[in-house]
Amino acid sequence: MTTAATLTFDDEFNSLSLWNGTSGTWDTTAQYATWNGSGFSLPSNGEQEWYINSNYAPTSSVTPWTDSNGIATLTAAPASSTISSLIGGYQYTSGQINTSQSFSQTYGFFEMRAQLPAGQGLWPAFWLLPENGSWPPEIDAMEMLGNNPGTYYTSIHSGTASAEVNAGQADNVGNTSTGMHTYGVDWEPDFITYYFDGQEVYKVATPSDMNTPMYMIANLAVGGAWPGNADSTTPFPANMNIDWIRAYSSLPSWVADGSDPTDVNHTPSSAVGSTGSTGSTGGTGSTGGTGSTTSPTADWQATYTVGAGVTSVILTGTSAQTITA
């Protein structure tokens, strides 16, 4: 692990660059789901939202991705009756952004600083998928269920679609809806290590099928088999506020030594504004489903060291485990 990591992608969201078909940083459609002109959803997960396509004129009145004062916001809200026929009758609209058209990378450190929304049925996530359109594999740097904003989930999915192999963990980290936190994952040939506010929370051996370029995704889902559906208690509009998203060639030294958990004072001088793409561009699309439908487990992990700042750990599975804190 090098301590001289290179910044390979940085968007500070001083402006929002959406893919327009020929240029732009963030695509609002998806390789990982079947989509038509107006957007897409993930019915395989039982989700209630429709992700709006920024390039589809008939739904241009809905903008679930906005930018203000250096913060990008993904917004979920009840769908207007005026566009219901254009979005398959889905109850809610929401935003998803990904770098499939602008940036992908094999191995390295990927990090997002964000404030997550609380509320029944809300399901924000930050994750990686292969640029070649295959699934699995998948690396989930962060998932949170809005009915319990004090717990976040980290996981991997490997194997094949018919014989999926999952590993992951749930950590109690305090209320993620009341302020900004960083969610990072260091993907290396030997291990995948997860970080919350710069502190290690989970480590897992890298599966053999996680060795090709991946791109980044941030989204705010509504409903599904795992989070449960939104209901009358869910606060709408719901906002996922993103301060920045970055990628490095390897784990930066200030994360590795824990000297700056929030990565405020060690940002490289080159990290100004939206630097766009330095990786390889996206491949062909895929119609396969993705995402967790059950809580991740870690049956096979025999030992775990709790990172600084983590106050409690949820253990899942049936095998014996040794926890060091």
PDB file of C-alpha atoms in Angstrom:
ATOM      1  CA  MET A   1       0.000   0.000   0.000  1.00  0.00           C
ATOM      2  CA  THR A   2       1.557   3.234  -1.137  1.00  0.00           C
ATOM      3  CA  THR A   3       1.314   6.355   0.991  1.00  0.00           C
ATOM      4  CA  ALA A   4       1.793   8.601  -2.059  1.00  0.00           C
ATOM      5  CA  ALA A   5      -1.703   8.256  -3.481  1.00  0.00           C
ATOM      6  CA  THR A   6      -2.618  10.230  -6.594  1.00  0.00           C
ATOM      7  CA  LEU A   7      -5.932  12.035  -6.870  1.00  0.00           C
ATOM      8  CA  THR A   8      -7.566  10.569  -9.983  1.00  0.00           C
ATOM      9  CA  PHE A   9     -11.089  12.017  -9.716  1.00  0.00           C
ATOM     10  CA  ASP A  10     -12.503  14.952  -7.795  1.00  0.00           C
ATOM     11  CA  ASP A  11     -15.848  16.692  -7.925  1.00  0.00           C
ATOM     12  CA  GLU A  12     -16.332  19.390  -5.288  1.00  0.00           C
ATOM     13  CA  PHE A  13     -19.734  20.221  -6.830  1.00  0.00           C
ATOM     14  CA  ASN A  14     -19.022  23.873  -7.391  1.00  0.00           C
ATOM     15  CA  SER A  15     -21.181  23.187 -10.424  1.00  0.00           C
ATOM     16  CA  LEU A  16     -23.129  20.119 -11.541  1.00  0.00           C
ATOM     17  CA  SER A  17     -21.902  18.532 -14.763  1.00  0.00           C
ATOM     18  CA  LEU A  18     -24.529  16.102 -16.100  1.00  0.00           C
ATOM     19  CA  TRP A  19     -23.903  13.845 -19.099  1.00  0.00           C
ATOM     20  CA  ASN A  20     -25.675  15.289 -22.159  1.00  0.00           C
ATOM     21  CA  GLY A  21     -24.981  12.447 -24.566  1.00  0.00           C
ATOM     22  CA  THR A  22     -21.541  13.647 -25.642  1.00  0.00           C
ATOM     23  CA  SER A  23     -19.934  15.236 -22.573  1.00  0.00           C
ATOM     24  CA  GLY A  24     -20.390  15.718 -18.845  1.00  0.00           C
ATOM     25  CA  THR A  25     -19.300  13.976 -15.654  1.00  0.00           C
ATOM     26  CA  TRP A  26     -22.464  12.407 -14.221  1.00  0.00           C
ATOM     27  CA  ASP A  27     -24.852  10.158 -16.141  1.00  0.00           C
ATOM     28  CA  THR A  28     -28.431  10.069 -14.827  1.00  0.00           C
ATOM     29  CA  THR A  29     -29.323   6.854 -16.658  1.00  0.00           C
ATOM     30  CA  ALA A  30     -27.829   3.442 -15.892  1.00  0.00           C
ATOM     31  CA  GLN A  31     -25.901   0.551 -17.366  1.00  0.00           C
ATOM     32  CA  TYR A  32     -27.145  -1.697 -14.585  1.00  0.00           C
ATOM     33  CA  ALA A  33     -30.877  -1.471 -15.241  1.00  0.00           C
ATOM     34  CA  THR A  34     -33.283  -1.518 -18.162  1.00  0.00           C
ATOM     35  CA  TRP A  35     -34.275   2.049 -18.946  1.00  0.00           C
ATOM     36  CA  ASN A  36     -36.336   3.891 -21.494  1.00  0.00           C
ATOM     37  CA  GLY A  37     -36.239   7.540 -22.521  1.00  0.00           C
ATOM     38  CA  SER A  38     -37.715   8.915 -19.316  1.00  0.00           C
ATOM     39  CA  GLY A  39     -35.469   7.018 -16.898  1.00  0.00           C
ATOM     40  CA  PHE A  40     -35.543   3.773 -14.920  1.00  0.00           C
ATOM     41  CA  SER A  41     -36.194   1.951 -11.667  1.00  0.00           C
ATOM     42  CA  LEU A  42     -35.152  -1.362 -10.117  1.00  0.00           C
ATOM     43  CA  PRO A  43     -38.328  -3.454  -9.878  1.00  0.00           C
ATOM     44  CA  SER A  44     -36.231  -6.506  -8.943  1.00  0.00           C
ATOM     45  CA  ASN A  45     -35.692  -4.778  -5.580  1.00  0.00           C
ATOM     46  CA  GLY A  46     -39.324  -3.734  -5.278  1.00  0.00           C
ATOM     47  CA  GLU A  47     -38.347  -0.061  -5.347  1.00  0.00           C
ATOM     48  CA  GLN A  48     -40.926   2.719  -5.505  1.00  0.00           C
ATOM     49  CA  GLU A  49     -38.885   5.483  -7.163  1.00  0.00           C
ATOM     50  CA  TRP A  50     -38.367   6.392 -10.795  1.00  0.00           C
ATOM     51  CA  TYR A  51     -34.932   7.853 -11.560  1.00  0.00           C
ATOM     52  CA  ILE A  52     -35.404  10.783 -13.928  1.00  0.00           C
ATOM     53  CA  ASN A  53     -33.291  11.018 -17.104  1.00  0.00           C
ATOM     54  CA  SER A  54     -31.868  14.536 -17.336  1.00  0.00           C
ATOM     55  CA  ASN A  55     -31.897  14.345 -21.138  1.00  0.00           C
ATOM     56  CA  TYR A  56     -35.600  13.490 -21.509  1.00  0.00           C
ATOM     57  CA  ALA A  57     -37.492  16.686 -22.339  1.00  0.00           C
ATOM     58  CA  PRO A  58     -41.056  15.611 -21.373  1.00  0.00           C
ATOM     59  CA  THR A  59     -39.990  15.198 -17.713  1.00  0.00           C
ATOM     60  CA  SER A  60     -37.631  18.191 -17.625  1.00  0.00           C
ATOM     61  CA  SER A  61     -39.855  19.906 -15.039  1.00  0.00           C
ATOM     62  CA  VAL A  62     -38.524  17.406 -12.468  1.00  0.00           C
ATOM     63  CA  THR A  63     -34.904  17.987 -11.402  1.00  0.00           C
ATOM     64  CA  PRO A  64     -33.947  15.556  -8.612  1.00  0.00           C
ATOM     65  CA  TRP A  65     -30.264  16.511  -8.937  1.00  0.00           C
ATOM     66  CA  THR A  66     -29.365  20.086  -8.078  1.00  0.00           C
ATOM     67  CA  ASP A  67     -26.297  22.014  -6.957  1.00  0.00           C
ATOM     68  CA  SER A  68     -25.989  24.973  -4.598  1.00  0.00           C
ATOM     69  CA  ASN A  69     -23.027  26.451  -2.726  1.00  0.00           C
ATOM     70  CA  GLY A  70     -20.795  23.460  -3.404  1.00  0.00           C
ATOM     71  CA  ILE A  71     -23.378  20.866  -2.373  1.00  0.00           C
ATOM     72  CA  ALA A  72     -25.019  18.457  -4.818  1.00  0.00           C
ATOM     73  CA  THR A  73     -28.458  17.279  -3.715  1.00  0.00           C
ATOM     74  CA  LEU A  74     -30.353  14.187  -4.796  1.00  0.00           C
ATOM     75  CA  THR A  75     -34.050  14.641  -4.021  1.00  0.00           C
ATOM     76  CA  ALA A  76     -36.806  12.062  -3.686  1.00  0.00           C
ATOM     77  CA  ALA A  77     -40.383  13.328  -3.794  1.00  0.00           C
ATOM     78  CA  PRO A  78     -43.903  12.197  -4.695  1.00  0.00           C
ATOM     79  CA  ALA A  79     -44.351  12.072  -8.452  1.00  0.00           C
ATOM     80  CA  SER A  80     -46.538  14.688 -10.082  1.00  0.00           C
ATOM     81  CA  SER A  81     -49.690  13.401 -11.740  1.00  0.00           C
ATOM     82  CA  THR A  82     -48.680  15.316 -14.870  1.00  0.00           C
ATOM     83  CA  ILE A  83     -45.801  12.909 -15.555  1.00  0.00           C
ATOM     84  CA  SER A  84     -47.267   9.694 -14.118  1.00  0.00           C
ATOM     85  CA  SER A  85     -47.909   8.181 -17.549  1.00  0.00           C
ATOM     86  CA  LEU A  86     -44.312   8.926 -18.576  1.00  0.00           C
ATOM     87  CA  ILE A  87     -42.730   7.103 -15.637  1.00  0.00           C
ATOM     88  CA  GLY A  88     -44.731   3.907 -15.556  1.00  0.00           C
ATOM     89  CA  GLY A  89     -47.031   5.092 -12.787  1.00  0.00           C
ATOM     90  CA  TYR A  90     -44.273   5.062 -10.154  1.00  0.00           C
ATOM     91  CA  GLN A  91     -45.173   6.876  -6.935  1.00  0.00           C
ATOM     92  CA  TYR A  92     -41.933   8.810  -6.455  1.00  0.00           C
ATOM     93  CA  THR A  93     -39.211  10.463  -8.483  1.00  0.00           C
ATOM     94  CA  SER A  94     -35.576  10.544  -7.387  1.00  0.00           C
ATOM     95  CA  GLY A  95     -32.012  11.097  -8.526  1.00  0.00           C
ATOM     96  CA  GLN A  96     -29.132   8.807  -9.394  1.00  0.00           C
ATOM     97  CA  ILE A  97     -25.749   9.924 -10.748  1.00  0.00           C
ATOM     98  CA  ASN A  98     -22.863   7.775 -11.981  1.00  0.00           C
ATOM     99  CA  THR A  99     -19.505   8.095 -13.768  1.00  0.00           C
ATOM    100  CA  SER A 100     -20.029   5.274 -16.289  1.00  0.00           C
ATOM    101  CA  GLN A 101     -19.473   7.736 -19.152  1.00  0.00           C
ATOM    102  CA  SER A 102     -16.588   9.699 -17.633  1.00  0.00           C
ATOM    103  CA  PHE A 103     -14.495   7.760 -15.118  1.00  0.00           C
ATOM    104  CA  SER A 104     -13.623   4.249 -14.012  1.00  0.00           C
ATOM    105  CA  GLN A 105     -10.622   2.743 -12.252  1.00  0.00           C
ATOM    106  CA  THR A 106      -9.188  -0.615 -11.225  1.00  0.00           C
ATOM    107  CA  TYR A 107      -8.357  -0.562  -7.495  1.00  0.00           C
ATOM    108  CA  GLY A 108      -7.857   2.545  -5.363  1.00  0.00           C
ATOM    109  CA  PHE A 109      -9.644   4.598  -2.725  1.00  0.00           C
ATOM    110  CA  PHE A 110     -13.141   5.956  -3.371  1.00  0.00           C
ATOM    111  CA  GLU A 111     -14.780   8.405  -0.956  1.00  0.00           C
ATOM    112  CA  MET A 112     -17.929  10.490  -0.600  1.00  0.00           C
ATOM    113  CA  ARG A 113     -18.735  13.146   1.995  1.00  0.00           C
ATOM    114  CA  ALA A 114     -22.478  13.427   2.474  1.00  0.00           C
ATOM    115  CA  GLN A 115     -25.433  14.029   4.769  1.00  0.00           C
ATOM    116  CA  LEU A 116     -28.031  11.272   4.442  1.00  0.00           C
ATOM    117  CA  PRO A 117     -31.812  11.564   4.748  1.00  0.00           C
ATOM    118  CA  ALA A 118     -33.791   9.890   7.525  1.00  0.00           C
ATOM    119  CA  GLY A 119     -37.273   8.468   6.958  1.00  0.00           C
ATOM    120  CA  GLN A 120     -39.114   5.196   6.462  1.00  0.00           C
ATOM    121  CA  GLY A 121     -38.302   3.643   3.086  1.00  0.00           C
ATOM    122  CA  LEU A 122     -35.404   5.959   2.177  1.00  0.00           C
ATOM    123  CA  TRP A 123     -32.303   4.122   0.934  1.00  0.00           C
ATOM    124  CA  PRO A 124     -29.239   6.251   0.023  1.00  0.00           C
ATOM    125  CA  ALA A 125     -26.136   4.516  -1.342  1.00  0.00           C
ATOM    126  CA  PHE A 126     -22.617   5.047  -2.712  1.00  0.00           C
ATOM    127  CA  TRP A 127     -21.265   2.076  -4.679  1.00  0.00           C
ATOM    128  CA  LEU A 128     -19.122   0.717  -7.529  1.00  0.00           C
ATOM    129  CA  LEU A 129     -19.967  -1.414 -10.564  1.00  0.00           C
ATOM    130  CA  PRO A 130     -17.825  -2.780 -13.457  1.00  0.00           C
ATOM    131  CA  GLU A 131     -17.582  -0.545 -16.518  1.00  0.00           C
ATOM    132  CA  ASN A 132     -18.102  -3.582 -18.786  1.00  0.00           C
ATOM    133  CA  GLY A 133     -21.717  -3.869 -17.640  1.00  0.00           C
ATOM    134  CA  SER A 134     -21.355  -7.202 -15.847  1.00  0.00           C
ATOM    135  CA  TRP A 135     -22.953  -8.034 -12.500  1.00  0.00           C
ATOM    136  CA  PRO A 136     -21.766  -9.247 -10.051  1.00  0.00           C
ATOM    137  CA  PRO A 137     -19.289  -7.982  -8.862  1.00  0.00           C
ATOM    138  CA  GLU A 138     -20.388  -4.943  -6.850  1.00  0.00           C
ATOM    139  CA  ILE A 139     -18.747  -2.952  -4.047  1.00  0.00           C
ATOM    140  CA  ASP A 140     -21.073  -1.049  -1.722  1.00  0.00           C
ATOM    141  CA  ALA A 141     -19.131   1.680   0.053  1.00  0.00           C
ATOM    142  CA  MET A 142     -22.243   2.823   1.899  1.00  0.00           C
ATOM    143  CA  GLU A 143     -25.909   1.941   2.227  1.00  0.00           C
ATOM    144  CA  MET A 144     -28.256   3.330   4.860  1.00  0.00           C
ATOM    145  CA  LEU A 145     -31.880   2.572   5.662  1.00  0.00           C
ATOM    146  CA  GLY A 146     -33.753   5.733   6.528  1.00  0.00           C
ATOM    147  CA  ASN A 147     -35.725   4.179   9.378  1.00  0.00           C
ATOM    148  CA  ASN A 148     -32.424   3.709  11.246  1.00  0.00           C
ATOM    149  CA  PRO A 149     -29.998   6.504  10.244  1.00  0.00           C
ATOM    150  CA  GLY A 150     -27.557   5.547  13.016  1.00  0.00           C
ATOM    151  CA  THR A 151     -26.522   2.336  11.227  1.00  0.00           C
ATOM    152  CA  TYR A 152     -24.807   2.060   7.868  1.00  0.00           C
ATOM    153  CA  TYR A 153     -23.940  -1.002   5.796  1.00  0.00           C
ATOM    154  CA  THR A 154     -20.831  -1.981   3.851  1.00  0.00           C
ATOM    155  CA  SER A 155     -20.794  -5.014   1.562  1.00  0.00           C
ATOM    156  CA  ILE A 156     -19.496  -6.824  -1.489  1.00  0.00           C
ATOM    157  CA  HIS A 157     -21.292  -9.006  -4.015  1.00  0.00           C
ATOM    158  CA  SER A 158     -19.352 -11.489  -6.141  1.00  0.00           C
ATOM    159  CA  GLY A 159     -19.803 -14.819  -7.917  1.00  0.00           C
ATOM    160  CA  THR A 160     -22.543 -14.978 -10.542  1.00  0.00           C
ATOM    161  CA  ALA A 161     -26.090 -13.680 -10.766  1.00  0.00           C
ATOM    162  CA  SER A 162     -27.398 -17.206 -10.155  1.00  0.00           C
ATOM    163  CA  ALA A 163     -24.857 -18.017  -7.429  1.00  0.00           C
ATOM    164  CA  GLU A 164     -24.221 -14.695  -5.717  1.00  0.00           C
ATOM    165  CA  VAL A 165     -21.706 -14.566  -2.839  1.00  0.00           C
ATOM    166  CA  ASN A 166     -22.176 -11.744  -0.318  1.00  0.00           C
ATOM    167  CA  ALA A 167     -20.177 -10.434   2.616  1.00  0.00           C
ATOM    168  CA  GLY A 168     -20.650  -7.304   4.657  1.00  0.00           C
ATOM    169  CA  GLN A 169     -21.269  -5.615   7.943  1.00  0.00           C
ATOM    170  CA  ALA A 170     -23.569  -3.178   9.734  1.00  0.00           C
ATOM    171  CA  ASP A 171     -22.022  -0.536  12.018  1.00  0.00           C
ATOM    172  CA  ASN A 172     -23.654   1.832  14.504  1.00  0.00           C
ATOM    173  CA  VAL A 173     -22.001   5.198  13.885  1.00  0.00           C
ATOM    174  CA  GLY A 174     -24.429   7.793  15.195  1.00  0.00           C
ATOM    175  CA  ASN A 175     -27.118   9.690  13.309  1.00  0.00           C
ATOM    176  CA  THR A 176     -25.927  10.130   9.707  1.00  0.00           C
ATOM    177  CA  SER A 177     -28.820  12.496   8.927  1.00  0.00           C
ATOM    178  CA  THR A 178     -27.702  15.314  11.227  1.00  0.00           C
ATOM    179  CA  GLY A 179     -24.401  16.215   9.567  1.00  0.00           C
ATOM    180  CA  MET A 180     -21.779  15.446   6.945  1.00  0.00           C
ATOM    181  CA  HIS A 181     -19.713  12.244   7.180  1.00  0.00           C
ATOM    182  CA  THR A 182     -17.201  10.572   4.880  1.00  0.00           C
ATOM    183  CA  TYR A 183     -17.797   7.096   3.482  1.00  0.00           C
ATOM    184  CA  GLY A 184     -14.746   5.482   1.903  1.00  0.00           C
ATOM    185  CA  VAL A 185     -13.632   2.157   0.489  1.00  0.00           C
ATOM    186  CA  ASP A 186     -10.074   1.106  -0.337  1.00  0.00           C
ATOM    187  CA  TRP A 187     -10.219  -1.584  -3.029  1.00  0.00           C
ATOM    188  CA  GLU A 188      -6.885  -3.362  -3.482  1.00  0.00           C
ATOM    189  CA  PRO A 189      -5.875  -6.711  -5.075  1.00  0.00           C
ATOM    190  CA  ASP A 190      -5.693  -8.417  -1.678  1.00  0.00           C
ATOM    191  CA  PHE A 191      -8.238  -6.672   0.576  1.00  0.00           C
ATOM    192  CA  ILE A 192     -11.180  -4.293   0.467  1.00  0.00           C
ATOM    193  CA  THR A 193     -11.244  -1.979   3.500  1.00  0.00           C
ATOM    194  CA  TYR A 194     -14.062   0.348   4.494  1.00  0.00           C
ATOM    195  CA  TYR A 195     -13.739   3.673   6.320  1.00  0.00           C
ATOM    196  CA  PHE A 196     -16.186   5.908   8.171  1.00  0.00           C
ATOM    197  CA  ASP A 197     -14.867   9.428   8.800  1.00  0.00           C
ATOM    198  CA  GLY A 198     -11.373   8.159   8.031  1.00  0.00           C
ATOM    199  CA  GLN A 199     -11.519   5.290  10.539  1.00  0.00           C
ATOM    200  CA  GLU A 200     -11.425   1.654   9.446  1.00  0.00           C
ATOM    201  CA  VAL A 201     -14.648  -0.213  10.206  1.00  0.00           C
ATOM    202  CA  TYR A 202     -14.517  -3.371   8.064  1.00  0.00           C
ATOM    203  CA  LYS A 203     -12.035  -5.400   6.007  1.00  0.00           C
ATOM    204  CA  VAL A 204     -12.654  -8.326   3.665  1.00  0.00           C
ATOM    205  CA  ALA A 205     -10.514 -10.344   1.249  1.00  0.00           C
ATOM    206  CA  THR A 206     -10.901  -9.194  -2.359  1.00  0.00           C
ATOM    207  CA  PRO A 207     -12.841 -11.756  -4.427  1.00  0.00           C
ATOM    208  CA  SER A 208     -11.107 -13.039  -7.546  1.00  0.00           C
ATOM    209  CA  ASP A 209     -13.727 -11.497  -9.848  1.00  0.00           C
ATOM    210  CA  MET A 210     -13.078  -7.922  -8.623  1.00  0.00           C
ATOM    211  CA  ASN A 211     -10.171  -7.064 -10.898  1.00  0.00           C
ATOM    212  CA  THR A 212     -11.581  -4.868 -13.697  1.00  0.00           C
ATOM    213  CA  PRO A 213     -12.335  -1.130 -13.860  1.00  0.00           C
ATOM    214  CA  MET A 214     -15.334   0.086 -11.880  1.00  0.00           C
ATOM    215  CA  TYR A 215     -17.257   3.353 -11.924  1.00  0.00           C
ATOM    216  CA  MET A 216     -18.959   5.227  -9.053  1.00  0.00           C
ATOM    217  CA  ILE A 217     -22.672   5.604  -8.329  1.00  0.00           C
ATOM    218  CA  ALA A 218     -24.573   7.749  -5.819  1.00  0.00           C
ATOM    219  CA  ASN A 219     -28.335   7.398  -5.544  1.00  0.00           C
ATOM    220  CA  LEU A 220     -31.360   7.867  -3.316  1.00  0.00           C
ATOM    221  CA  ALA A 221     -33.793   4.954  -3.609  1.00  0.00           C
ATOM    222  CA  VAL A 222     -37.287   4.826  -2.123  1.00  0.00           C
ATOM    223  CA  GLY A 223     -38.817   1.594  -0.874  1.00  0.00           C
ATOM    224  CA  GLY A 224     -38.034  -2.018  -1.608  1.00  0.00           C
ATOM    225  CA  ALA A 225     -37.838  -5.400   0.050  1.00  0.00           C
ATOM    226  CA  TRP A 226     -34.938  -4.382   2.279  1.00  0.00           C
ATOM    227  CA  PRO A 227     -35.810  -0.864   3.544  1.00  0.00           C
ATOM    228  CA  GLY A 228     -39.564  -1.358   3.359  1.00  0.00           C
ATOM    229  CA  ASN A 229     -41.858   1.058   1.553  1.00  0.00           C
ATOM    230  CA  ALA A 230     -42.253   4.730   2.268  1.00  0.00           C
ATOM    231  CA  ASP A 231     -45.382   5.608   4.212  1.00  0.00           C
ATOM    232  CA  SER A 232     -47.262   8.543   5.705  1.00  0.00           C
ATOM    233  CA  THR A 233     -44.410   9.190   8.165  1.00  0.00           C
ATOM    234  CA  THR A 234     -41.741   9.579   5.470  1.00  0.00           C
ATOM    235  CA  PRO A 235     -40.668  13.225   5.149  1.00  0.00           C
ATOM    236  CA  PHE A 236     -40.784  14.470   1.559  1.00  0.00           C
ATOM    237  CA  PRO A 237     -39.013  15.963  -0.205  1.00  0.00           C
ATOM    238  CA  ALA A 238     -36.083  13.885   1.072  1.00  0.00           C
ATOM    239  CA  ASN A 239     -32.563  15.111   0.325  1.00  0.00           C
ATOM    240  CA  MET A 240     -29.191  13.370   0.090  1.00  0.00           C
ATOM    241  CA  ASN A 241     -26.638  16.215   0.281  1.00  0.00           C
ATOM    242  CA  ILE A 242     -23.193  15.492  -1.192  1.00  0.00           C
ATOM    243  CA  ASP A 243     -20.225  17.746  -0.409  1.00  0.00           C
ATOM    244  CA  TRP A 244     -17.755  15.934  -2.665  1.00  0.00           C
ATOM    245  CA  ILE A 245     -16.853  12.632  -4.317  1.00  0.00           C
ATOM    246  CA  ARG A 246     -13.194  11.686  -4.895  1.00  0.00           C
ATOM    247  CA  ALA A 247     -11.046   8.803  -6.052  1.00  0.00           C
ATOM    248  CA  TYR A 248      -7.348   8.118  -5.518  1.00  0.00           C
ATOM    249  CA  SER A 249      -4.943   5.613  -7.011  1.00  0.00           C
ATOM    250  CA  SER A 250      -4.460   4.117  -3.553  1.00  0.00           C
ATOM    251  CA  LEU A 251      -5.238   4.830   0.097  1.00  0.00           C
ATOM    252  CA  PRO A 252      -4.077   8.378   0.963  1.00  0.00           C
ATOM    253  CA  SER A 253      -1.598   8.587   3.841  1.00  0.00           C
ATOM    254  CA  TRP A 254      -3.842  10.851   5.924  1.00  0.00           C
ATOM    255  CA  VAL A 255      -6.496   8.132   5.938  1.00  0.00           C
ATOM    256  CA  ALA A 256      -4.022   5.310   6.519  1.00  0.00           C
ATOM    257  CA  ASP A 257      -2.496   6.964   9.600  1.00  0.00           C
ATOM    258  CA  GLY A 258      -5.757   8.469  10.864  1.00  0.00           C
ATOM    259  CA  SER A 259      -4.287  11.959  11.068  1.00  0.00           C
ATOM    260  CA  ASP A 260      -7.287  13.640   9.463  1.00  0.00           C
ATOM    261  CA  PRO A 261     -10.520  11.645   9.706  1.00  0.00           C
ATOM    262  CA  THR A 262     -12.595  14.122   7.719  1.00  0.00           C
ATOM    263  CA  ASP A 263      -9.981  14.760   4.992  1.00  0.00           C
ATOM    264  CA  VAL A 264     -10.234  18.529   5.348  1.00  0.00           C
ATOM    265  CA  ASN A 265      -6.653  19.732   5.636  1.00  0.00           C
ATOM    266  CA  HIS A 266      -4.892  17.217   3.415  1.00  0.00           C
ATOM    267  CA  THR A 267      -6.660  17.713   0.123  1.00  0.00           C
ATOM    268  CA  PRO A 268      -4.086  17.794  -2.721  1.00  0.00           C
ATOM    269  CA  SER A 269      -3.613  21.168  -4.355  1.00  0.00           C
ATOM    270  CA  SER A 270      -4.935  19.739  -7.625  1.00  0.00           C
ATOM    271  CA  ALA A 271      -8.334  19.054  -6.066  1.00  0.00           C
ATOM    272  CA  VAL A 272     -10.131  22.187  -7.209  1.00  0.00           C
ATOM    273  CA  GLY A 273     -13.558  22.076  -8.788  1.00  0.00           C
ATOM    274  CA  SER A 274     -14.653  19.226 -11.026  1.00  0.00           C
ATOM    275  CA  THR A 275     -11.657  17.597 -12.649  1.00  0.00           C
ATOM    276  CA  GLY A 276     -13.781  15.087 -14.541  1.00  0.00           C
ATOM    277  CA  SER A 277     -12.356  11.922 -16.009  1.00  0.00           C
ATOM    278  CA  THR A 278      -8.901  10.411 -15.911  1.00  0.00           C
ATOM    279  CA  GLY A 279      -9.923   6.756 -16.039  1.00  0.00           C
ATOM    280  CA  SER A 280     -11.243   4.604 -18.858  1.00  0.00           C
ATOM    281  CA  THR A 281     -14.751   5.259 -20.127  1.00  0.00           C
ATOM    282  CA  GLY A 282     -17.772   3.077 -19.691  1.00  0.00           C
ATOM    283  CA  GLY A 283     -18.573  -0.073 -21.635  1.00  0.00           C
ATOM    284  CA  THR A 284     -21.790  -1.575 -22.902  1.00  0.00           C
ATOM    285  CA  GLY A 285     -24.932  -1.596 -20.821  1.00  0.00           C
ATOM    286  CA  SER A 286     -26.466  -4.398 -18.845  1.00  0.00           C
ATOM    287  CA  THR A 287     -30.089  -5.194 -18.086  1.00  0.00           C
ATOM    288  CA  GLY A 288     -29.294  -7.281 -15.022  1.00  0.00           C
ATOM    289  CA  GLY A 289     -30.537  -6.293 -11.584  1.00  0.00           C
ATOM    290  CA  THR A 290     -28.364  -5.359  -8.661  1.00  0.00           C
ATOM    291  CA  GLY A 291     -28.479  -4.211  -5.053  1.00  0.00           C
ATOM    292  CA  SER A 292     -29.078  -5.935  -1.780  1.00  0.00           C
ATOM    293  CA  THR A 293     -32.513  -7.216  -0.848  1.00  0.00           C
ATOM    294  CA  THR A 294     -31.469  -8.518   2.558  1.00  0.00           C
ATOM    295  CA  SER A 295     -29.201  -7.211   5.260  1.00  0.00           C
ATOM    296  CA  PRO A 296     -25.526  -8.057   4.580  1.00  0.00           C
ATOM    297  CA  THR A 297     -23.888 -10.736   6.716  1.00  0.00           C
ATOM    298  CA  ALA A 298     -20.350 -11.759   7.604  1.00  0.00           C
ATOM    299  CA  ASP A 299     -20.723 -15.395   8.660  1.00  0.00           C
ATOM    300  CA  TRP A 300     -17.260 -16.370   7.576  1.00  0.00           C
ATOM    301  CA  GLN A 301     -15.312 -13.510   9.189  1.00  0.00           C
ATOM    302  CA  ALA A 302     -13.668 -14.916  12.319  1.00  0.00           C
ATOM    303  CA  THR A 303     -12.034 -11.731  13.634  1.00  0.00           C
ATOM    304  CA  TYR A 304     -12.781  -8.041  13.485  1.00  0.00           C
ATOM    305  CA  THR A 305     -10.983  -4.993  14.914  1.00  0.00           C
ATOM    306  CA  VAL A 306     -13.256  -2.066  15.729  1.00  0.00           C
ATOM    307  CA  GLY A 307     -12.010   1.247  14.350  1.00  0.00           C
ATOM    308  CA  ALA A 308     -11.614   4.328  16.529  1.00  0.00           C
ATOM    309  CA  GLY A 309     -14.825   6.271  16.973  1.00  0.00           C
ATOM    310  CA  VAL A 310     -17.111   3.270  16.444  1.00  0.00           C
ATOM    311  CA  THR A 311     -19.219   2.823  19.561  1.00  0.00           C
ATOM    312  CA  SER A 312     -20.973  -0.456  18.778  1.00  0.00           C
ATOM    313  CA  VAL A 313     -21.007  -3.253  16.214  1.00  0.00           C
ATOM    314  CA  ILE A 314     -23.916  -5.415  15.081  1.00  0.00           C
ATOM    315  CA  LEU A 315     -22.837  -9.057  14.743  1.00  0.00           C
ATOM    316  CA  THR A 316     -24.688 -11.245  12.274  1.00  0.00           C
ATOM    317  CA  GLY A 317     -24.396 -14.888  11.260  1.00  0.00           C
ATOM    318  CA  THR A 318     -24.004 -18.124  13.179  1.00  0.00           C
ATOM    319  CA  SER A 319     -20.248 -18.742  13.401  1.00  0.00           C
ATOM    320  CA  ALA A 320     -17.985 -17.759  16.314  1.00  0.00           C
ATOM    321  CA  GLN A 321     -16.396 -14.326  16.031  1.00  0.00           C
ATOM    322  CA  THR A 322     -13.625 -12.513  17.919  1.00  0.00           C
ATOM    323  CA  ILE A 323     -14.043  -8.759  18.301  1.00  0.00           C
ATOM    324  CA  THR A 324     -11.190  -6.468  19.357  1.00  0.00           C
ATOM    325  CA  ALA A 325     -11.969  -2.897  20.440  1.00  0.00           C
TER     326      ALA A 325
END
